[in-house]
CSV table of C-alpha atoms in Angstrom, one decimal:
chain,number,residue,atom,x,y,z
K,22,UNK,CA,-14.6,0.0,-4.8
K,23,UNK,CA,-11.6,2.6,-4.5
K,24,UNK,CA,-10.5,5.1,-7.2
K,25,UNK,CA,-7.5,7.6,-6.9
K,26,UNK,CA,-6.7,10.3,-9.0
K,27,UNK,CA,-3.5,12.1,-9.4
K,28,UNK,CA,-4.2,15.5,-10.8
K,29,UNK,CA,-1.0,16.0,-12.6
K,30,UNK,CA,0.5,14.2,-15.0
K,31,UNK,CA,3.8,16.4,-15.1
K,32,UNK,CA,5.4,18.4,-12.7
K,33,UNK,CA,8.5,20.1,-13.3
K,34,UNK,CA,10.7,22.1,-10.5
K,35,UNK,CA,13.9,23.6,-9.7
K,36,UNK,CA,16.4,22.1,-7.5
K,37,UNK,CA,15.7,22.9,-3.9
K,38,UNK,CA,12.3,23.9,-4.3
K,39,UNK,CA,9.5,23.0,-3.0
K,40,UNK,CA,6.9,20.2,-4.4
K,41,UNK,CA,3.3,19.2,-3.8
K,42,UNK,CA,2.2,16.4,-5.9
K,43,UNK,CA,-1.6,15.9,-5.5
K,44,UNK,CA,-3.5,13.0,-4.8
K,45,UNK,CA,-7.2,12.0,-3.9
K,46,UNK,CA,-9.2,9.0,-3.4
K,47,UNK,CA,-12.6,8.0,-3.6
K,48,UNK,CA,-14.0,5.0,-1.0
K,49,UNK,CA,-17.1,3.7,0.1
K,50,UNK,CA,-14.7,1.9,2.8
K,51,UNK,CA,-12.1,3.0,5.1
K,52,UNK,CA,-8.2,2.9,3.2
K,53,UNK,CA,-4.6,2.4,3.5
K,54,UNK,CA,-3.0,5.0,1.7
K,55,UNK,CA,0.8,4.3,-0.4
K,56,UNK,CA,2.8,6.8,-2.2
K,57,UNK,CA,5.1,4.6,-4.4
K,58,UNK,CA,8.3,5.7,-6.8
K,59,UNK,CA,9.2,4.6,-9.4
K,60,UNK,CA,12.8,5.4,-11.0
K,61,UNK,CA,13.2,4.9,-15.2
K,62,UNK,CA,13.2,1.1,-15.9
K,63,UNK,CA,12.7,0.3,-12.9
K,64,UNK,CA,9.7,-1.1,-10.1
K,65,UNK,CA,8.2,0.7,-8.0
K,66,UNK,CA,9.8,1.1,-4.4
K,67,UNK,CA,7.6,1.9,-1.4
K,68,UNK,CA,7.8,5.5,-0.1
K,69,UNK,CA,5.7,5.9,2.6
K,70,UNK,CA,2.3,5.0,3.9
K,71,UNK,CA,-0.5,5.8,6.0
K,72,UNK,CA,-2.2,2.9,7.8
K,73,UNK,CA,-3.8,4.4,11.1
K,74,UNK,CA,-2.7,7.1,13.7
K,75,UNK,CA,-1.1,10.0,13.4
K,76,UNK,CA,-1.8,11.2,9.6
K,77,UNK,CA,1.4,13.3,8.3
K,78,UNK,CA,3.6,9.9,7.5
K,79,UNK,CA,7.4,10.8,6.3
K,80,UNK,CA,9.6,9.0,4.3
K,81,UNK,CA,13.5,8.6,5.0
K,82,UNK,CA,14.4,10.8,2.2
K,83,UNK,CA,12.7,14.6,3.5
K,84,UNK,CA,9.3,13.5,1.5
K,85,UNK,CA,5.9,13.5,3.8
K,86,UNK,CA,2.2,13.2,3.0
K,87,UNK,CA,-0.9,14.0,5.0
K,88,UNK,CA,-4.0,12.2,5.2
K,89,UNK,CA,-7.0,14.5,5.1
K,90,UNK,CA,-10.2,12.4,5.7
K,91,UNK,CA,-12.6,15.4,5.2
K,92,UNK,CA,-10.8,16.0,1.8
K,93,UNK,CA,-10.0,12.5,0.7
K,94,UNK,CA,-6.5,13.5,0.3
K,95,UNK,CA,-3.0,12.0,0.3
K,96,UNK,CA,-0.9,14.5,-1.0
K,97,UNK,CA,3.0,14.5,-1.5
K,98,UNK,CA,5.4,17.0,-0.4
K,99,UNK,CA,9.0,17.8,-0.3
K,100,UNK,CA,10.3,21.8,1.1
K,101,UNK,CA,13.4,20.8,-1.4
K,102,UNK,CA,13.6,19.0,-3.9
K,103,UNK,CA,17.4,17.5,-5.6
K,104,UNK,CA,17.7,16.2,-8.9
K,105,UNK,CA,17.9,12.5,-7.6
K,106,UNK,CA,14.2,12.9,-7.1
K,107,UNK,CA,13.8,12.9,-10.7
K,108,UNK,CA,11.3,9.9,-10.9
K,109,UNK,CA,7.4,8.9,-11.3
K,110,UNK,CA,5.3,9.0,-8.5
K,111,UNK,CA,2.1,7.4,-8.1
K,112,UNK,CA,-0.5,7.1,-5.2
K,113,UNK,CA,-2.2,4.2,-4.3
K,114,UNK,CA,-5.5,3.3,-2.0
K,115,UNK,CA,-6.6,-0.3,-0.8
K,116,UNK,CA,-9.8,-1.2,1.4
K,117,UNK,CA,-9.4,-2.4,5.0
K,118,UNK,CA,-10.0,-6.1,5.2
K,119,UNK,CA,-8.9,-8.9,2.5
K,120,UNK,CA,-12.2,-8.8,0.5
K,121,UNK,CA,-11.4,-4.8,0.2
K,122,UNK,CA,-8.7,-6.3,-1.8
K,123,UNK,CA,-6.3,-5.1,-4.2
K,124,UNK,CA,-4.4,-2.0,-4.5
K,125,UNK,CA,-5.6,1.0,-6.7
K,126,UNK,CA,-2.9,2.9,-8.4
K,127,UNK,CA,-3.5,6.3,-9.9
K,128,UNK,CA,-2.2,7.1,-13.0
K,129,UNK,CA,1.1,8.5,-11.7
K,130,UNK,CA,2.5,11.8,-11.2
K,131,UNK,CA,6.1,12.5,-13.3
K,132,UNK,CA,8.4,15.1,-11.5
K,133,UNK,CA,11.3,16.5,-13.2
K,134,UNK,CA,13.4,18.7,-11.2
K,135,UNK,CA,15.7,20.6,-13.4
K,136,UNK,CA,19.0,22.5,-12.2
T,4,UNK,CA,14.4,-6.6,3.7
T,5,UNK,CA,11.7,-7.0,1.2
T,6,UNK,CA,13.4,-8.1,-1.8
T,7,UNK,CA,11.9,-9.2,-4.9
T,8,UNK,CA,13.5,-9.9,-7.8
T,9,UNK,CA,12.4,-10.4,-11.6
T,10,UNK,CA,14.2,-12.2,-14.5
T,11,UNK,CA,14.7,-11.4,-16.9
T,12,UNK,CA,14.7,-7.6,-16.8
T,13,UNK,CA,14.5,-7.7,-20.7
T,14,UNK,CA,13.4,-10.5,-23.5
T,15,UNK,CA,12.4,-9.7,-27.2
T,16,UNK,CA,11.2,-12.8,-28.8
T,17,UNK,CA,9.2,-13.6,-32.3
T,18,UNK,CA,5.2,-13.5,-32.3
T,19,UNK,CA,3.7,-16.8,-31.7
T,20,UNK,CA,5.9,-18.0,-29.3
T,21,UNK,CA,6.1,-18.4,-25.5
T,22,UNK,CA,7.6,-16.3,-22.7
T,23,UNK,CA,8.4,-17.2,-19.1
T,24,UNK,CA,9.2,-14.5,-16.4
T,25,UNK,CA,9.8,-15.0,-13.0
T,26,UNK,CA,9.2,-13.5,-9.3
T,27,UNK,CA,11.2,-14.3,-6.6
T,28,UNK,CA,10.7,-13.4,-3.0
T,29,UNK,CA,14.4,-13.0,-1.9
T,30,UNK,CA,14.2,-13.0,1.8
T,31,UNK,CA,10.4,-13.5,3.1
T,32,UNK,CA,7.9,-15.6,1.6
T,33,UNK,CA,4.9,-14.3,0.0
T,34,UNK,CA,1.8,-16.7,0.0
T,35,UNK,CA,0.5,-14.2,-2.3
T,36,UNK,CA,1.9,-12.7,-5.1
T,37,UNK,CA,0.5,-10.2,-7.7
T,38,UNK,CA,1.0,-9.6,-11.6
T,39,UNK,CA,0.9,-6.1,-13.1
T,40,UNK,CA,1.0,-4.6,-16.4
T,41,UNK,CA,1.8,-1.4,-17.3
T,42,UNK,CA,1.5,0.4,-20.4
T,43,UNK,CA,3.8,3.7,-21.2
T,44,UNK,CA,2.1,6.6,-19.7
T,45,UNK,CA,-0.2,5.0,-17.7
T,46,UNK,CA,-0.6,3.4,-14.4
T,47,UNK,CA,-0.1,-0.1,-13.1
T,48,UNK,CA,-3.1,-2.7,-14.3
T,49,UNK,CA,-3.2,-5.6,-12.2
T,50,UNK,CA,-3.6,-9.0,-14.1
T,51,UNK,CA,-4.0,-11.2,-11.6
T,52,UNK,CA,-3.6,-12.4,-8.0
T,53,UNK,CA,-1.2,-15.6,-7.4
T,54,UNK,CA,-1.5,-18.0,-4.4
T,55,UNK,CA,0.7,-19.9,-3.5
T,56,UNK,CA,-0.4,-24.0,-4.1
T,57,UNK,CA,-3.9,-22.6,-5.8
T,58,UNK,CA,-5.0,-21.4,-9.1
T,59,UNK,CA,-4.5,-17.6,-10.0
T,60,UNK,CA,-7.4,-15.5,-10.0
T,61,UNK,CA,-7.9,-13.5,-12.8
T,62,UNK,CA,-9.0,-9.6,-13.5
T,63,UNK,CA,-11.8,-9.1,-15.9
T,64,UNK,CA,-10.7,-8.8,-19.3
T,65,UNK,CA,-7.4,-11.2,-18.6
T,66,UNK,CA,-6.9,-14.1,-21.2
T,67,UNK,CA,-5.8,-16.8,-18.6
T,68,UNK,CA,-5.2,-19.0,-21.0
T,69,UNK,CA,-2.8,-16.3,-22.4
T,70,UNK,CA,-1.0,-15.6,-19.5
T,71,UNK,CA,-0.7,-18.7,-17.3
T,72,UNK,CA,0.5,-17.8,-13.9
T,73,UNK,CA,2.0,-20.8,-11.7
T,74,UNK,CA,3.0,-20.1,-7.4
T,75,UNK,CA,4.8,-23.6,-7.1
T,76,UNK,CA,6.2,-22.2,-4.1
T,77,UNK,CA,6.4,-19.3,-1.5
T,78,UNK,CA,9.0,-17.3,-2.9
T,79,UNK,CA,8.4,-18.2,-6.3
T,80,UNK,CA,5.6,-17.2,-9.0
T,81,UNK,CA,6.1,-17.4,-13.2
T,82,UNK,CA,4.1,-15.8,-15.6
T,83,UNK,CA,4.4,-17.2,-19.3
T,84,UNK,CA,2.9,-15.5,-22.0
T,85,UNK,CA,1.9,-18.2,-24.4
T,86,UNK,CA,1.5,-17.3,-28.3
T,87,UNK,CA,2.3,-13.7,-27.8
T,88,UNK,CA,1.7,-10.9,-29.8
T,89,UNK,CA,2.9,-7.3,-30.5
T,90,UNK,CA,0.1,-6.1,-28.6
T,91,UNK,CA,1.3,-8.4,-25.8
T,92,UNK,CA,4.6,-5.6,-25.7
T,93,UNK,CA,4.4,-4.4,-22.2
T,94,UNK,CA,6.4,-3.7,-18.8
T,95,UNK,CA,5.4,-7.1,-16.2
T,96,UNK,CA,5.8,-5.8,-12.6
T,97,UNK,CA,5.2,-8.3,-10.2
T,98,UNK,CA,4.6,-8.0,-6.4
T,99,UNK,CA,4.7,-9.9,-3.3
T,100,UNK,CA,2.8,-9.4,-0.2
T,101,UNK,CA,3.7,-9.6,3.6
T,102,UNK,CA,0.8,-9.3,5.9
T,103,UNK,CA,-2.6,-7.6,5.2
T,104,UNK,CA,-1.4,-4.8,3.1
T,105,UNK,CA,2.0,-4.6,2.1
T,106,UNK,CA,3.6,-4.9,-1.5
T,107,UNK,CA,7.5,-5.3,-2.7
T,108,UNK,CA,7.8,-4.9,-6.2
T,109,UNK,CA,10.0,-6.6,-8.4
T,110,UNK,CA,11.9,-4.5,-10.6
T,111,UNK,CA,10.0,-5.2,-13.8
T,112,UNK,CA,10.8,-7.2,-16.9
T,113,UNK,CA,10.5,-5.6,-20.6
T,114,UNK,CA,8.6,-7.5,-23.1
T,115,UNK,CA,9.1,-7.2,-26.5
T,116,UNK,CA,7.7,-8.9,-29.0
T,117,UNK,CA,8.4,-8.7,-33.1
C-alpha cells in the first residue's frame, strides 16, 4: 500500500516569489508520482507527473518537481509565483502494475499568493 | 484532449430522496472510470472503481446500496445517491482513465442535501 503526505496545509507567498510545496510518499512498491491542481469549485487538472526517466518533470506553466528515490520525495516548485496560481495542490502516488491499483491523494497543499 | 465532463455541477435536493450525477468521457473512452468524494479540507476519498459492462467495486466503508454506480457505456458512468441524507452533502469528482495510469477529472458536482 502507498501513503503520501503533504506537510503543509497552507502556504502563503508574494507574487513573484519563489515556492516549494512539500510532498512525500511511502511504498513498499515502485510509484508513479502526480502533482494535481485544483482551482475553487472546480476538478482537479493534471500538472505534471513522473513515470520513469529523467526525474525533474515540468509542467507548461514554469512549475517542476523532482523525484528523489533516497528521500521519497516529490516536491513542487515554482522560482515565481503569479496570483493565477492561487489554487490547491495535492500530490498523488499509485503502484506500478494494475493490482498496485488506485491513486493515493495526499491531503492537499493550499497556496495563496498575495500581491 | 482528455475531457471529462460532470452534470450537474450543482443539485440541492430534500433528504430521502434520489440523486443522479453523471460522467462523461468527452473525446476518449474510459473502460474505467472512478468515483471520489471529497470533504472540505480534506483530500480526495475514492468510492469506488467503475467498469465499464461490470459491476462497480466498492472501497471499504462504501454503502453500495447507497450509492449505486452504473458504466452502461465507455464514455459514460452515473452515480445516484439513493435516500440521501445531510451527511450524504459532499463534492462528487469523478475520473476516467486512459492507459495504465492516467486520470482526467471531471469538474465536480456539489451535493446538497436539506
Amino acid at each position: 500500500a502507498q501513503s503520501v503526505t503533504q506537510l503543509d496545509s497552507q502556504v502563503p507567498v508574494f507574487e513573484e516569489a519563489p515556492v516549494e510545496l512539500r510532498c512525500n510518499y511511502s511504498s513498499s512498491v515502485s510509484v508513479y508520482l502526480f502533482w494535481y491542481v485544483q482551482y475553487p469549485n472546480q476538478g482537479l487538472q493534471l500538472l505534471l507527473k513522473y513515470l520513469s526517466g529523467s526525474t525533474l518533470v515540468e509542467s507548461i506553466n514554469g512549475f517542476e518537481a523532482e523525484f528523489n528515490k533516497s528521500q521519497t520525495s516529490f516536491h513542487l516548485r515554482k522560482p515565481s509565483v503569479h496570483i493565477s496560481d492561487t489554487a490547491e495542490y495535492f500530490c498523488a502516488v499509485r503502484g506500478y502494475g494494475g493490482s498496485q491499483g488506485n491513486l493515493i491523494f495526499g491531503k492537499g497543499t493550499k497556496l495563496s499568493v498575495k500581491p | 484532449g482528455a475531457v471529462v465532463s460532470q452534470h450537474p455541477s450543482r443539485v440541492i435536493c430534500k433528504s430521502g430522496t434520489s440523486v443522479k450525477i453523471e460522467c462523461r468521457s468527452l473525446d476518449f473512452q474510459a473502460t474505467t472510470m472512478f468515483w471520489y468524494r471529497q470533504f472540505p479540507k480534506k483530500s480526495l476519498m475514492l468510492m469506488a472503481t467503475s467498469n465499464e459492462g461490470s459491476k462497480a467495486t466498492y472501497e471499504q466503508g462504501v454503502e453500495k446500496d447507497k450509492f449505486l454506480i452504473n458504466h452502461a457505456s465507455l464514455t459514460l458512468s452515473t452515480l445516484t445517491v439513493t435516500s440521501a441524507h445531510p451527511e450524504d452533502s459532499s463534492f462528487y469528482i469523478c475520473s476516467g482513465q486512459i492507459g495504465e495510469y492516467e486520470q482526467y477529472f471531471g469538474p465536480g458536482t456539489r451535493l446538497t442535501v436539506t
